[in-house]
Every structure is written in C-alpha cells, then in structure tokens.
N, CA, C and O of each residue as an XYZ file, in Angstrom:
772
protein
N      90.656    127.175     98.342
C      91.350    125.971     98.749
C      92.165    125.446     97.582
O      91.728    125.514     96.433
N      93.336    124.927     97.868
C      94.213    124.419     96.828
C      94.772    123.078     97.262
O      95.187    122.921     98.410
N      94.789    122.107     96.357
C      95.377    120.808     96.636
C      96.584    120.677     95.723
O      96.443    120.730     94.502
N      97.775    120.505     96.301
C      98.980    120.379     95.505
C      99.582    118.999     95.703
O      99.515    118.438     96.796
N     100.158    118.464     94.670
C     100.848    117.186     94.720
C     102.299    117.434     94.341
O     102.598    118.345     93.569
N     103.203    116.622     94.885
C     104.573    116.698     94.407
C     104.579    116.132     93.001
O     103.677    115.382     92.627
N     105.585    116.484     92.223
C     105.645    116.009     90.834
C     105.653    114.493     90.792
O     104.969    113.896     89.961
N     106.416    113.859     91.674
C     106.502    112.402     91.688
C     105.163    111.789     92.080
O     104.744    110.803     91.475
N     104.491    112.342     93.065
C     103.187    111.827     93.488
C     102.161    112.007     92.389
O     101.329    111.127     92.167
N     102.210    113.154     91.687
C     101.265    113.388     90.598
C     101.476    112.361     89.492
O     100.510    111.825     88.949
N     102.760    112.078     89.151
C     103.036    111.064     88.126
C     102.497    109.719     88.571
O     101.956    108.974     87.754
N     102.633    109.389     89.854
C     102.120    108.115     90.366
C     100.617    108.028     90.240
O     100.085    106.986     89.858
N      99.923    109.114     90.556
C      98.460    109.110     90.452
C      98.026    109.012     88.992
O      97.053    108.323     88.684
N      98.739    109.697     88.083
C      98.409    109.617     86.664
C      98.646    108.194     86.170
O      97.837    107.659     85.412
N      99.755    107.574     86.597
C     100.045    106.199     86.181
C      98.964    105.248     86.669
O      98.533    104.364     85.928
N      98.520    105.424     87.916
C      97.443    104.586     88.436
C      96.170    104.787     87.640
O      95.466    103.818     87.353
N      95.856    106.021     87.276
C      94.654    106.316     86.506
C      94.729    105.685     85.126
O      93.753    105.097     84.659
N      95.892    105.802     84.461
C      96.065    105.206     83.135
C      95.962    103.693     83.223
O      95.318    103.070     82.380
N      96.595    103.085     84.241
C      96.522    101.633     84.411
C      95.086    101.178     84.619
O      94.664    100.167     84.058
N      94.341    101.919     85.419
C      92.933    101.560     85.647
C      92.146    101.685     84.352
O      91.288    100.849     84.067
N      92.426    102.724     83.560
C      91.742    102.906     82.278
C      92.066    101.778     81.312
O      91.188    101.297     80.596
N      93.353    101.347     81.290
C      93.732    100.233     80.429
C      93.052     98.948     80.862
O      92.598     98.171     80.022
N      92.976     98.714     82.173
C      92.314     97.505     82.675
C      90.846     97.491     82.274
O      90.324     96.452     81.869
N      90.178     98.628     82.382
C      88.778     98.711     81.977
C      88.651     98.444     80.487
O      87.744     97.730     80.058
N      89.560     99.015     79.689
C      89.537     98.811     78.247
C      89.772     97.361     77.874
O      89.108     96.849     76.972
N      90.715     96.667     78.554
C      90.981     95.265     78.257
C      89.803     94.386     78.611
O      89.487     93.457     77.867
N      89.150     94.648     79.715
C      87.969     93.870     80.096
C      86.873     94.061     79.060
O      86.177     93.106     78.714
N      86.712     95.276     78.562
C      85.680     95.562     77.570
C      85.971     94.944     76.216
O      85.049     94.782     75.416
N      87.240     94.586     75.920
C      87.603     94.031     74.622
C      87.510     92.515     74.614
O      87.885     91.899     73.616
N      87.038     91.897     75.656
C      87.111     90.467     75.879
C      86.512     89.554     74.852
O      87.098     88.490     74.658
N      85.462     89.810     74.189
C      84.902     88.795     73.318
C      84.041     89.416     72.256
O      84.154     90.602     71.946
N      83.177     88.594     71.703
C      82.220     89.087     70.741
C      82.733     89.016     69.327
O      81.980     88.601     68.446
N      83.949     89.387     69.055
C      84.535     89.325     67.741
C      83.815     90.176     66.701
O      84.200     90.146     65.532
N      82.795     90.926     67.075
C      82.034     91.730     66.124
C      82.663     93.076     65.901
O      83.700     93.410     66.474
N      82.013     93.840     65.053
C      82.477     95.185     64.742
C      82.140     96.102     65.899
O      80.965     96.341     66.178
N      83.151     96.619     66.574
C      82.945     97.497     67.732
C      82.786     98.928     67.256
O      83.775     99.622     67.023
N      81.544     99.374     67.109
C      81.288    100.750     66.691
C      81.136    101.680     67.875
O      81.234    102.898     67.730
N      80.894    101.108     69.057
C      80.727    101.910     70.261
C      82.113    102.282     70.795
O      82.942    101.400     71.019
N      82.372    103.564     70.999
C      83.693    103.944     71.497
C      83.909    103.441     72.918
O      82.990    103.419     73.737
N      85.141    103.041     73.186
C      85.498    102.583     74.527
C      85.603    103.786     75.470
O      85.987    104.879     75.053
N      85.265    103.576     76.722
C      85.430    104.615     77.729
C      86.912    104.691     78.072
O      87.538    103.666     78.341
N      87.469    105.874     78.064
C      88.878    106.031     78.410
C      89.058    107.289     79.229
O      88.157    108.119     79.348
N      90.243    107.405     79.786
C      90.544    108.581     80.594
C      90.643    109.803     79.688
O      91.305    109.760     78.651
N      89.999    110.866     80.071
C      90.031    112.113     79.307
C      91.136    112.993     79.858
O      91.219    113.182     81.071
N      91.997    113.543     78.988
C      93.083    114.369     79.482
C      92.607    115.601     80.236
O      93.341    116.141     81.063
N      91.379    116.054     79.959
C      90.912    117.264     80.622
C      90.406    116.997     82.036
O      90.235    117.930     82.820
N      90.168    115.740     82.362
C      89.687    115.430     83.710
C      90.844    115.388     84.681
O      91.971    115.065     84.308
N      90.568    115.708     85.901
C      91.567    115.690     86.953
C      91.809    114.251     87.385
O      90.859    113.538     87.707
N      93.073    113.810     87.397
C      93.404    112.425     87.724
C      92.936    112.041     89.125
O      92.510    110.908     89.350
N      93.012    112.979     90.064
C      92.614    112.664     91.435
C      91.133    112.354     91.520
O      90.745    111.391     92.181
N      90.297    113.147     90.866
C      88.863    112.917     90.966
C      88.459    111.676     90.197
O      87.525    110.985     90.602
N      89.145    111.368     89.083
C      88.810    110.163     88.331
C      89.150    108.920     89.125
O      88.342    107.993     89.187
N      90.333    108.873     89.739
C      90.713    107.713     90.533
C      89.740    107.536     91.691
O      89.327    106.417     91.995
N      89.380    108.626     92.327
C      88.458    108.570     93.453
C      87.094    108.064     93.025
O      86.471    107.286     93.747
N      86.611    108.497     91.845
C      85.308    108.063     91.349
C      85.323    106.586     91.027
O      84.388    105.867     91.380
N      86.375    106.114     90.358
C      86.444    104.704     90.005
C      86.438    103.834     91.255
O      85.723    102.834     91.312
N      87.220    104.202     92.244
C      87.265    103.416     93.466
C      85.923    103.466     94.188
O      85.456    102.445     94.692
N      85.302    104.635     94.244
C      84.055    104.808     94.966
C      82.906    104.047     94.340
O      81.986    103.636     95.047
N      82.936    103.843     93.004
C      81.844    103.153     92.331
C      81.845    101.671     92.635
O      80.779    101.061     92.720
N      83.023    101.071     92.802
C      83.092     99.629     92.882
C      83.323     99.083     94.290
O      83.184     97.879     94.505
N      83.665     99.918     95.230
C      84.029     99.398     96.534
C      83.278    100.084     97.668
O      82.965    101.273     97.615
N      83.008     99.298     98.679
C      82.484     99.835     99.928
C      83.684    100.422    100.669
O      84.771     99.850    100.593
N      83.535    101.526    101.374
C      84.686    102.101    102.086
C      85.347    101.076    103.006
O      84.671    100.268    103.643
N      86.673    101.121    103.064
C      87.415    100.224    103.944
C      87.265    100.640    105.402
O      87.245     99.800    106.301
N      87.158    101.954    105.623
C      87.037    102.468    106.988
C      86.530    103.898    106.952
O      86.736    104.619    105.976
N      85.863    104.300    108.026
C      85.442    105.683    108.212
C      85.962    106.142    109.565
O      85.627    105.566    110.600
N      86.785    107.187    109.545
C      87.412    107.687    110.762
C      86.841    109.050    111.110
O      86.751    109.928    110.253
N      86.463    109.224    112.345
C      85.952    110.510    112.811
C      87.097    111.320    113.389
O      87.934    110.820    114.140
N      87.102    112.602    113.007
C      88.126    113.505    113.484
C      87.522    114.652    114.269
O      86.363    114.582    114.676
N      88.292    115.708    114.486
C      87.823    116.835    115.287
C      86.822    117.721    114.541
O      86.919    117.882    113.324
N      85.882    118.282    115.257
C      84.964    119.325    114.774
C      84.114    118.937    113.572
O      83.692    119.814    112.818
N      83.851    117.650    113.373
C      83.015    117.234    112.259
C      83.774    116.789    111.027
O      83.161    116.499    110.000
N      85.097    116.727    111.106
C      85.872    116.188    109.982
C      85.748    114.665    109.978
O      85.788    114.030    111.032
N      85.598    114.084    108.785
C      85.534    112.635    108.627
C      86.467    112.229    107.502
O      86.552    112.912    106.482
N      87.163    111.123    107.684
C      88.021    110.583    106.640
C      87.496    109.212    106.270
O      87.422    108.315    107.109
N      87.135    109.056    105.016
C      86.651    107.781    104.510
C      87.780    107.176    103.673
O      88.190    107.756    102.668
N      88.283    106.006    104.092
C      89.328    105.305    103.347
C      88.635    104.433    102.308
O      87.850    103.552    102.660
N      88.922    104.673    101.027
C      88.263    103.934     99.948
C      89.164    102.888     99.307
O      88.665    101.970     98.656
N      90.492    103.004     99.475
C      91.391    102.012     98.894
C      92.709    101.971     99.649
O      93.147    102.966    100.227
N      93.331    100.801     99.631
C      94.682    100.599    100.152
C      95.325     99.579     99.223
O      95.208     98.370     99.425
N      96.004    100.087     98.207
C      96.487     99.253     97.111
C      97.991     99.043     97.186
O      98.764    100.001     97.217
N      98.399     97.771     97.214
C      99.822     97.419     97.180
C     100.278     97.479     95.725
O      99.639     96.896     94.850
N     101.384     98.185     95.461
C     101.899     98.330     94.110
C     103.208     97.568     93.965
O     103.913     97.337     94.946
N     103.527     97.180     92.735
C     104.737     96.394     92.482
C     106.014     97.165     92.810
O     107.071     96.557     92.979
N     105.937     98.474     92.900
C     107.106     99.293     93.211
C     107.528     99.236     94.668
O     108.502     99.888     95.044
N     106.825     98.475     95.504
C     107.211     98.336     96.906
C     106.557     99.343     97.828
O     107.091     99.647     98.895
N     105.386     99.872     97.422
C     104.689    100.796     98.301
C     103.199    100.508     98.308
O     102.686     99.760     97.476
N     102.517    101.120     99.266
C     101.065    101.018     99.409
C     100.497    102.424     99.294
O     100.954    103.342     99.975
N      99.503    102.591     98.431
C      98.831    103.880     98.302
C      97.466    103.781     98.956
O      96.636    102.959     98.567
N      97.243    104.619     99.946
C      95.951    104.689    100.634
C      95.215    105.902    100.072
O      95.741    107.015    100.079
N      94.005    105.683     99.589
C      93.206    106.762     99.031
C      91.909    106.927     99.792
O      91.403    105.978    100.391
N      91.377    108.125     99.766
C      90.121    108.359    100.461
C      89.585    109.753    100.227
O      90.014    110.468     99.322
N      88.641    110.116    101.065
C      88.001    111.419    100.979
C      87.886    112.027    102.364
O      87.437    111.378    103.308
N      88.297    113.284    102.472
C      88.147    114.043    103.705
C      86.902    114.895    103.555
O      86.787    115.666    102.601
N      85.967    114.765    104.488
C      84.706    115.496    104.399
C      84.496    116.357    105.636
O      84.801    115.954    106.759
N      83.966    117.560    105.399
C      83.570    118.453    106.482
C      82.079    118.228    106.705
O      81.252    118.668    105.907
N      81.744    117.549    107.781
C      80.352    117.229    108.088
C      79.729    118.247    109.041
O      78.644    118.018    109.574
N      80.417    119.370    109.256
C      79.887    120.396    110.159
C      79.135    121.453    109.352
O      79.053    121.374    108.126
N      78.592    122.436    110.055
C      77.834    123.495    109.388
C      78.655    124.762    109.154
O      78.093    125.819    108.866
N      80.002    124.664    109.277
C      80.866    125.827    109.042
C      82.174    125.370    108.405
O      82.529    124.193    108.480
N      82.883    126.294    107.785
C      84.192    125.986    107.218
C      85.159    125.633    108.340
O      85.126    126.230    109.416
N      86.019    124.657    108.074
C      86.974    124.221    109.086
C      88.398    124.372    108.584
O      88.696    124.093    107.423
N      89.266    124.814    109.469
C      90.692    124.855    109.185
C      91.255    123.476    109.502
O      90.988    122.919    110.567
N      92.031    122.932    108.579
C      92.630    121.616    108.787
C      93.690    121.725    109.880
O      94.583    122.568    109.788
N      93.605    120.879    110.920
C      94.583    120.959    112.012
C      96.009    120.702    111.539
O      96.252    119.784    110.755
N      96.935    121.499    112.009
C      98.346    121.349    111.646
C      98.890    119.992    112.075
O      99.853    119.506    111.482
N      98.296    119.367    113.092
C      98.764    118.076    113.593
C      98.711    116.977    112.537
O      99.434    115.987    112.650
N      97.859    117.132    111.499
C      97.756    116.109    110.459
C      99.062    115.978    109.675
O      99.331    114.934    109.082
N      99.869    117.033    109.674
C     101.156    117.004    108.981
C     102.199    116.211    109.744
O     103.257    115.903    109.196
N     101.925    115.875    110.993
C     102.908    115.178    111.823
C     103.824    116.161    112.508
O     103.565    117.364    112.526
N     104.905    115.639    113.075
C     105.810    116.527    113.802
C     107.258    116.444    113.318
O     108.163    116.929    113.996
N     107.482    115.840    112.165
C     108.840    115.763    111.637
C     109.204    117.086    110.963
O     108.480    117.560    110.088
N     110.294    117.663    111.359
C     110.733    118.969    110.871
C     110.818    119.006    109.347
O     110.384    119.975    108.725
N     111.373    117.961    108.746
C     111.543    117.922    107.287
C     110.201    117.995    106.567
O     110.089    118.664    105.539
N     109.184    117.319    107.090
C     107.849    117.332    106.484
C     107.178    118.684    106.721
O     106.576    119.246    105.806
N     107.277    119.203    107.929
C     106.622    120.454    108.283
C     107.097    121.636    107.449
O     106.319    122.551    107.178
N     108.340    121.632    107.045
C     108.854    122.778    106.278
C     108.263    122.858    104.872
O     108.459    123.857    104.181
N     107.540    121.819    104.437
C     106.911    121.816    103.115
C     105.428    122.161    103.173
O     104.723    122.020    102.174
N     104.952    122.605    104.316
C     103.562    123.044    104.420
C     102.610    121.953    104.877
O     103.027    120.877    105.305
N     101.330    122.254    104.779
C     100.293    121.328    105.248
C     100.228    120.086    104.383
O     100.338    120.140    103.158
N     100.043    118.955    105.070
C      99.964    117.676    104.371
C      99.265    116.670    105.289
O      98.762    117.021    106.356
N      99.250    115.433    104.850
C      98.761    114.329    105.678
C      99.951    113.456    106.064
O      99.827    112.240    106.212
N     101.105    114.101    106.224
C     102.363    113.430    106.539
C     102.421    112.790    107.903
O     103.358    112.043    108.184
N     101.457    113.053    108.762
C     101.425    112.422    110.079
C     100.780    111.050    110.079
O     100.752    110.382    111.112
N     100.261    110.615    108.933
C      99.596    109.309    108.845
C     100.614    108.179    108.970
O     101.757    108.310    108.534
N     100.185    107.070    109.569
C     101.015    105.874    109.670
C     100.169    104.625    109.441
O      98.950    104.644    109.612
N     100.832    103.549    109.056
C     100.233    102.222    109.001
C     100.947    101.386    110.047
O     102.176    101.409    110.125
N     100.190    100.645    110.854
C     100.784     99.811    111.892
C     100.500     98.352    111.578
O      99.346     97.944    111.445
N     101.568     97.573    111.461
C     101.482     96.126    111.274
C     101.691     95.498    112.651
O     102.824     95.335    113.102
N     100.581     95.147    113.316
C     100.655     94.615    114.675
C     101.382     93.273    114.724
O     102.141     93.010    115.657
N     101.150     92.423    113.718
C     101.810     91.117    113.693
C     103.316     91.270    113.566
O     104.073     90.634    114.301
N     103.756     92.113    112.631
C     105.180     92.328    112.409
C     105.793     93.316    113.378
O     107.007     93.519    113.383
N     104.947     93.937    114.207
C     105.388     94.923    115.197
C     106.191     96.061    114.554
O     107.269     96.430    115.020
N     105.613     96.614    113.444
C     106.278     97.710    112.752
C     105.272     98.801    112.432
O     104.088     98.541    112.216
N     105.775    100.034    112.407
C     104.989    101.205    112.021
C     105.616    101.767    110.748
O     106.834    101.919    110.658
N     104.759    102.077    109.758
C     105.218    102.607    108.476
C     104.749    104.054    108.336
O     103.566    104.357    108.492
N     105.702    104.939    108.037
C     105.417    106.365    107.889
C     105.242    106.722    106.419
O     105.705    105.992    105.543
N     104.579    107.837    106.146
C     104.396    108.320    104.785
C     105.764    108.492    104.120
O     106.696    109.019    104.729
N     105.874    108.046    102.873
C     107.117    108.186    102.123
C     107.413    109.650    101.837
O     106.506    110.481    101.795
N     108.699    109.958    101.639
C     109.138    111.306    101.282
C     109.913    111.232     99.983
O     110.515    110.203     99.676
N     109.904    112.323     99.208
C     110.751    112.363     98.024
C     112.153    112.802     98.441
O     112.416    112.988     99.629
N     113.050    112.967     97.477
C     114.441    113.284     97.802
C     114.618    114.660     98.440
O     115.652    114.933     99.049
N     113.606    115.533     98.303
C     113.665    116.851     98.939
C     112.957    116.868    100.294
O     112.856    117.921    100.924
N     112.469    115.717    100.743
C     111.810    115.639    102.040
C     110.316    115.925    102.011
O     109.677    115.943    103.063
N     109.738    116.151    100.815
C     108.297    116.392    100.717
C     107.550    115.078    100.877
O     107.944    114.073    100.285
N     106.480    115.064    101.666
C     105.718    113.825    101.859
C     104.943    113.455    100.601
O     104.412    114.330     99.917
N     104.875    112.168    100.296
C     104.096    111.692     99.154
C     102.655    111.494     99.606
O     102.192    110.383     99.861
N     101.987    112.608     99.690
C     100.614    112.665    100.169
C      99.968    113.937     99.631
O     100.656    114.818     99.115
N      98.680    114.026     99.750
C      97.993    115.258     99.394
C      98.559    116.388    100.253
O      98.738    116.229    101.461
N      98.838    117.523     99.625
C      99.371    118.674    100.358
C      98.555    119.912    100.026
O      97.806    119.935     99.050
N      98.707    120.929    100.841
C      98.120    122.228    100.547
C      96.668    122.408    100.943
O      96.095    123.460    100.661
N      96.051    121.434    101.582
C      94.661    121.606    102.014
C      94.688    122.360    103.337
O      95.187    121.848    104.339
N      94.153    123.569    103.340
C      94.173    124.353    104.580
C      92.789    124.509    105.189
O      92.658    124.539    106.413
N      91.755    124.609    104.360
C      90.384    124.694    104.873
C      89.468    123.823    104.018
O      89.733    123.572    102.843
N      88.386    123.373    104.644
C      87.365    122.596    103.943
C      86.030    123.233    104.291
O      85.686    123.364    105.466
N      85.275    123.629    103.269
C      83.979    124.266    103.486
C      82.959    123.267    104.003
O      83.129    122.058    103.849
N      81.917    123.769    104.607
C      80.839    122.922    105.126
C      80.278    122.046    104.004
O      79.911    122.548    102.942
N      80.214    120.735    104.248
C      79.674    119.789    103.276
C      80.632    119.405    102.164
O      80.317    118.527    101.360
N      81.800    120.042    102.098
C      82.755    119.773    101.022
C      83.516    118.467    101.268
O      83.788    118.099    102.411
N      83.855    117.773    100.175
C      84.645    116.547    100.228
C      85.895    116.756     99.391
O      85.815    117.229     98.258
N      87.058    116.403     99.946
C      88.342    116.579     99.275
C      89.002    115.206     99.102
O      89.183    114.491    100.087
N      89.369    114.820     97.857
C      90.075    113.550     97.676
C      91.488    113.646     98.240
O      92.164    114.659     98.060
N      91.933    112.595     98.919
C      93.267    112.578     99.520
C      93.947    111.240     99.236
O      93.284    110.234     98.981
N      95.271    111.246     99.284
C      96.035    110.010     99.177
C      97.286    110.122    100.025
O      97.746    111.221    100.334
N      97.840    108.958    100.404
C      99.076    108.864    101.155
C      99.810    107.618    100.673
O      99.179    106.581    100.472
N     101.123    107.691    100.482
C     101.898    106.521    100.070
C     102.849    106.120    101.184
O     103.489    106.958    101.820
N     102.922    104.798    101.403
C     103.732    104.213    102.470
C     104.625    103.120    101.891
O     104.322    102.577    100.828
N     105.733    102.785    102.581
C     106.467    101.575    102.198
C     105.523    100.385    102.411
O     104.713    100.395    103.337
N     105.626     99.374    101.566
C     104.729     98.226    101.678
C     105.175     97.292    102.797
O     106.344     96.915    102.870
N     104.233     96.919    103.672
C     104.539     95.874    104.651
C     104.745     94.544    103.916
O     104.428     94.456    102.729
N     105.260     93.517    104.580
C     105.409     92.212    103.935
C     104.074     91.724    103.365
O     103.009     92.099    103.855
N     104.141     90.885    102.325
C     102.945     90.406    101.626
C     101.948     89.731    102.558
O     100.740     89.824    102.345
N     102.439     89.059    103.582
C     101.523     88.362    104.506
C     100.772     89.320    105.436
O      99.813     88.919    106.096
N     101.200     90.570    105.489
C     100.526     91.583    106.319
C      99.453     92.258    105.478
O      99.672     93.344    104.941
N      98.296     91.621    105.364
C      97.228     92.191    104.536
C      96.314     93.118    105.339
O      95.604     93.940    104.758
N      96.325     92.993    106.669
C      95.532     93.905    107.494
C      96.457     94.736    108.358
O      97.299     94.201    109.080
N      96.296     96.051    108.281
C      97.079     96.990    109.075
C      96.127     97.989    109.716
O      94.956     98.069    109.345
N      96.628     98.737    110.665
C      95.827     99.790    111.286
C      96.283    101.132    110.727
O      97.466    101.470    110.772
N      95.321    101.894    110.197
C      95.602    103.222    109.679
C      95.427    104.223    110.810
O      94.416    104.202    111.513
N      96.419    105.106    110.988
C      96.355    106.130    112.028
C      96.657    107.496    111.431
O      97.553    107.643    110.601
N      95.896    108.490    111.868
C      96.105    109.882    111.489
C      95.878    110.714    112.746
O      94.849    110.556    113.402
N      96.819    111.600    113.102
C      96.652    112.385    114.326
C      95.272    113.040    114.408
O      94.772    113.584    113.423
N      94.672    112.980    115.585
C      93.377    113.582    115.919
C      92.178    112.817    115.353
O      91.039    113.240    115.552
N      92.409    111.698    114.649
C      91.341    110.859    114.130
C      91.378    109.515    114.841
O      92.424    109.092    115.333
N      90.235    108.849    114.893
C      90.188    107.496    115.436
C      90.980    106.582    114.505
O      90.964    106.779    113.290
N      91.673    105.587    115.059
C      92.412    104.614    114.253
C      91.439    103.566    113.729
O      90.380    103.357    114.321
N      91.785    102.902    112.623
C      90.907    101.885    112.059
C      91.713    100.829    111.316
O      92.697    101.156    110.653
N      91.307     99.561    111.418
C      91.952     98.515    110.625
C      91.493     98.621    109.176
O      90.325     98.895    108.899
N      92.442     98.398    108.243
C      92.107     98.390    106.807
C      92.765     97.182    106.155
O      93.774     96.672    106.643
N      92.186     96.731    105.049
C      92.727     95.625    104.272
C      93.528     96.175    103.096
O      93.055     97.053    102.374
N      94.739     95.660    102.904
C      95.564     96.030    101.760
C      95.253     95.042    100.641
O      95.224     93.832    100.866
N      95.023     95.554     99.443
C      94.765     94.684     98.293
C      95.928     94.758     97.329
O      96.725     95.695     97.367
N      96.016     93.769     96.472
C      97.053     93.748     95.435
C      98.254     92.962     95.794
O      99.192     92.871     95.003
C-alpha cells in the first residue's frame, strides 16, 4: 500500500506539523524562569508528518464523527481545522474493521474527470453548509490533482490509514457542516479555528 500526497498538500501538512510543534514549544516555555536543562519536545525530521499530525490530534481530541462505510470500512474524523489561508483541512483515519483485506472503492474519488485521471483519492468528499445552502468540494491544485490523501488502493484487515482532505472555507459563522463521502454515512462535524 502506498499513500501519496501532492507536493502542495505535503507542504501544507508539514507546515501544520511545524506550527503545532511551535505551539507546543511556546506553551512549554511559559514560566518558571529557571535553567531549562530538559530538552523540549519537537518534531523530528525522521518522523512522517502525517502520522505525527494524526497522533497529536488523536491524543487531545475525541473524534468529531465516525462514519461507517462498505464492507467494514470506517472513517473516523479527528479534526476539521479552519486555516487563515481560506481553507478547511479535515483529518482522520480510515480503518478496515473486517477480517480480510479490502480494496478501496473507486467511488471515493468522486466522478469528476479531472480528479479521476490522477488516480485513487478521497476527491469525492464534500462539506455541506445547510444554513448557507452551499456544498464545498475538495480543492484541486493547478494540475487538477485533489488536495487529499491519494494512492490508497487496499487496506489490510485491522489496518488504519491516516487521511486528510482540504476544502474552501465556509463563512466564519458556519461552524457546523455535514461531511459526506460516497458510500459512507454522512455526519455533522464542527469546524474549529
């Protein structure tokens, strides 16, 4: 199994990881005025940015939603973060809760020709703002690649795969939206930030 990110999406995930590491470091530097001999915890370059971001979110937050999909697939949404750049990043984990390896359904990529030509992705995901009566689709880069986890074709029994999707940000007053992914149950989620 291989998980690929577009270069722009990878830079975004690294930036989020570095920002989270800086925030943790600033909180740890808050007081005391004494000699700090204990090294601060920081992001290690050898660690994978996706797994670090997923671990940090998973430690501090209860899942925003759990969506059941086909054949024992489950998607747990762990974050929906509004960023100053005008987008929302939804992060989570896709788990195979069955007793056999599963092929990821092609429907998760959506049905847009431009997205489909770049291979398997979670490009079919949408956010629905019921109050504003708008649906937000996964962002694309200038080559039409979706800004989402790509390249996941199979998930082994019991395996969990970190995933993310980026969307245009709904208006600030729209803090609750409905997350939808083809073949999965829809669920309301709270946007933070």
